[in-house]
Amino acid sequence: MGILEAVLLTIITAATPLLLAAIGELVTERSGVLNLGVEGMMIIGAIAGFAFAQMTGNPYLGTLAGAILGALFSLFFGFLVLTLVTNQYATGLALTILGLGLSGLWGEAYIGVPGIKLQPVAIPLLSEIPFFGPLFFKQDILFYISIGLVCAVSYFLFRTNAGLKLRAVGDNHHSAHALGVNVIAVRYMAVMFGGACAGLAGAHLSLVYTPQWVENMSAGRGWIALALVVFASWRPYRVLSGAYLFGAVGIAQLHAQALGIGIPSQFLSALPYIATVVVLVLISRNRRLTLINTPATLGKGFVPDR
Amino acid sequence: MNTFLGIAAAFAVGLAATSTALAASHEKVKACFIYVGPVGDFGWSYQHDQGRLDVEEVLGDAVETAYLESVPEGADAERAIERFARSSCNIIFTTSFGYMDATNKVAGRFPDVKFEHATGYKRDHPNISTYNSKFYQGRYIQGQIAAKMSESGIAGYIASFPIPEVVMGINAFILGAQSVNPDFQVKIVWANTWFDPGKESDAAKTLIDQGADIITQHTDSTGPMQVAAERGVKAFGQASDMIKFGPETQLTSIIDDWGPYYIERVKAVMEGTWEQVDIWAGMAEGHVVMAPYTNMPEDVAAMAEETEQKIISGEFESFTGPINKQDGTQWLAEGEKATEEQLLGMNFYIEGVDGTLPE
Amino acid sequence: MRIELQRRDAPSRRMSLLSPLIALALTMLTGCIIFLVLGVDPIAGIYAFFVEPLTETWSLHELAIKAAPLILIAIGLSICFRSSNWNIGAEGQFITGAIAGSAIPILMPEASGAWVLPAMLVLGMLGGAAWAAIPAFCKTRFNANEILTSLMLVYVAQLFLDWLVRGPWRNPEGFNFPESRTFSAGQILPEILDSGRTHYGAVFAVVLAVILWLSLTKTVKGFEIRVIGQARRAGAFAGFDANRLTIFAFLLSGALAGLAGISEVSGAIQQLRPSISPGYGFTAIIVAFLGRLNPLGIIVAGTVLALTYLGSEAAQIMLGISDKIGRVFQGLLLFYVLSCDTLIHYRIRFAAIDRRPSKEIA
């Protein structure tokens, strides 16, 4: 394995959980709901994935459990902001706190237990291609899912009727409602989709990235995923590039250190964050473009008049 | 010469005597512990909690224990310590460097309670002791093993923060390695965290990608061990025995065994013999324990065991001259041994380490 | 069965008083269930969490120390949130405030005299405001999303502090350990009473909360904030400049977070360390919402939240239960408060689905 190949593999692994969580949150936000609880759903997915993999001995069932529990957990949030029309910012934060607390309680039994790793699945023929094969066709299933989801979400949002409905709900819930779209139902589904994706991202952490359970193992990645959605101005393929860019900057600073570059490591560690701000400023300067893509009702509650 | 055990501050004796009344009354002694991380970190705080459990097991009904986990350093620490002092704890172990000033402040207010602060240096009152372990002794052995086992001649070192404790470890590692192979190299990545499995794993991958075929870490998670297992290189565990996470990978691990010290100190409170000490103990006292030497040829294991025995017997000390600083200036002359003060304030690399120490 | 909301003509006064109480009762009820599941006596659990920390003088002092930074930050955030400026980077502003204010005692250790403390406090506010100005500038000038920029700057501030205390600002007599020199007497925020550690940070918190409450309700600026927060366009028609308000809100909340930072460092910690905040800036977001973005409500909310921290410790010691319970309680409390607040503005009806006429759009 060449060094470039190895580095790219590392970047892919670091970027996959970010991508999974961000693509789910993108759909949620496109429907006009801002869920700041990604971190909480992610950590629930991580413990659920780990626990079910341990119980069944099968990491695939663990992955599935991560997605399902992530979705169920997001219903706490959904019920509050959609049915009871509570403030989305605050409710999302509550979800994060609750998720960190509950996962810690649930995980006490799994401390110091080696995890079961989700093994890579080689795709016949394609994985034989030099260089690209091992990178893109000899990966764990969550990598394939993450790429598949980006394509599927992009197709869904911009090429299907249901996607159009979802965007309509996000852009103007009143007119969508008047047109007979069940705004609340659409949003419930979008929230649950976001929860399932965040759960998958968590399962990636505890079954692929570092196959073990440790408290707070999401370590702020949920927040980065949220940042990526804005950074991508709500476009699926930009989320893809954003996640990989963020992963790459993070890995590059480690390589710079190992090569012995004499810059304080704190400055190198801060690079990904500074880079995000700079790129965001560059992207956002085009006001028109941002306005087109930003879901206009993002963060605003909706009560159907009867 | 390294053993401070039993060296008492004479003025503490009188105070200790007054508290014998408590022990005589055959009340349970309450030992309390404050951890900086969750007990579930499987690293630093986990090992301290294992020590607490040892106390419970050995001293049984005579003792009662309590702990507070994830106590942030700063204003919260002082409150947590004071709460323990007020809830009839007889001895309080504060297990992070960042608790130093808080521990000293509270100790001043509760002269009848004993305080034990890990890894610090301030003892403002007679009722506070400090303790730490010589982990660097284990790092020297790891360096030797690494140099024997490595084919590329490069080891990867995942470091947390450039404090003396960590720098000392890096230097001991390189000394050990170069005693076997003078051309041996160490590549260092500062993760700027004590605990982030993801980030530590990324650092391990980076180091392997740059040619390291032995991974060692001064961070707490088992992430790097798992990466090493996956990539088929060898690695050293940290703080606890991580063999479960790399059955084919772990060469050995430096285990922080706080149990013996905690038992001894709690017993001392029971018997009314507690005195102020400043302990920096190592392998000889059983505070630093090497996990079994695994996944290596017998001759390498034999070499490691020999060094371990020499360190235990006091025959050998890692930081013995001649040792030059990185820039080539002399630090220790032939035969000169580093003093504890020199080690505890170490903020430079020795000759042979690549890269510059972050300031 | 489904739940329907019916908007009230006017917010219910009765409910605005009752809702926090209902929320607290529900939290305790859920707490009892959790305690039962864990095999802990629920009465003892509730007592440890919500009563024990209030039974002793020293503990009340600790409550004030813990609550003060939360309140200071949260009242600033309430101005931001009311005007729809989503500053979630108060943690970073807290840190930069602490750094800026500490510049005097660290760079001029000999400094003494009556000017030192006020200068430190002012510098602290400037430091926090300067850090908050970055997302505000990026938002007004470049249209960059402030949630993201303010959050990213938290990480940058943390790493910057880390670099300072391990590098240039390290205590020269501290054996290379990562902490600054300790402040001397004239550089430390004094304690208010002899009975405990509460320092003047708590006074700042309460006084500023009251001042802010008065200005929100009695001044034109307060009116402007409320108008723009509710309807940006309406505000524009009224001649209010949303961009200027954004800058104002960020600078104000940054300054208050910075003041909290320097007060915490000067009053409670008395030196700079790699980590000086256990997440005050993030917890304060919860406090702001728990207090319904009302400065007076925030005083109560900050105290209640501080209580859950102290209670969590009491529960760990008295009952040996995990500190994660504290987190769960905080999450639940916020959930219930938010849910119950719905009752203020809406009537809730439970309707069976089958009774709904089919023509209705749902």
Coordinates of C-alpha atoms in Angstrom, one line a residue, chain A residues 13 48 54 75 85 175 206 245 262 267:
Chain A
T13 CA -12.6 6.7 7.5
A48 CA -26.9 1.1 20.4
Q54 CA -22.3 -7.5 21.4
L75 CA -38.8 11.3 18.0
V85 CA -44.1 23.6 18.6
S175 CA -48.4 27.5 1.1
S206 CA -18.3 2.3 17.6
L245 CA -12.2 18.4 3.0
G262 CA 8.0 23.2 14.0
F267 CA -2.2 26.0 15.8

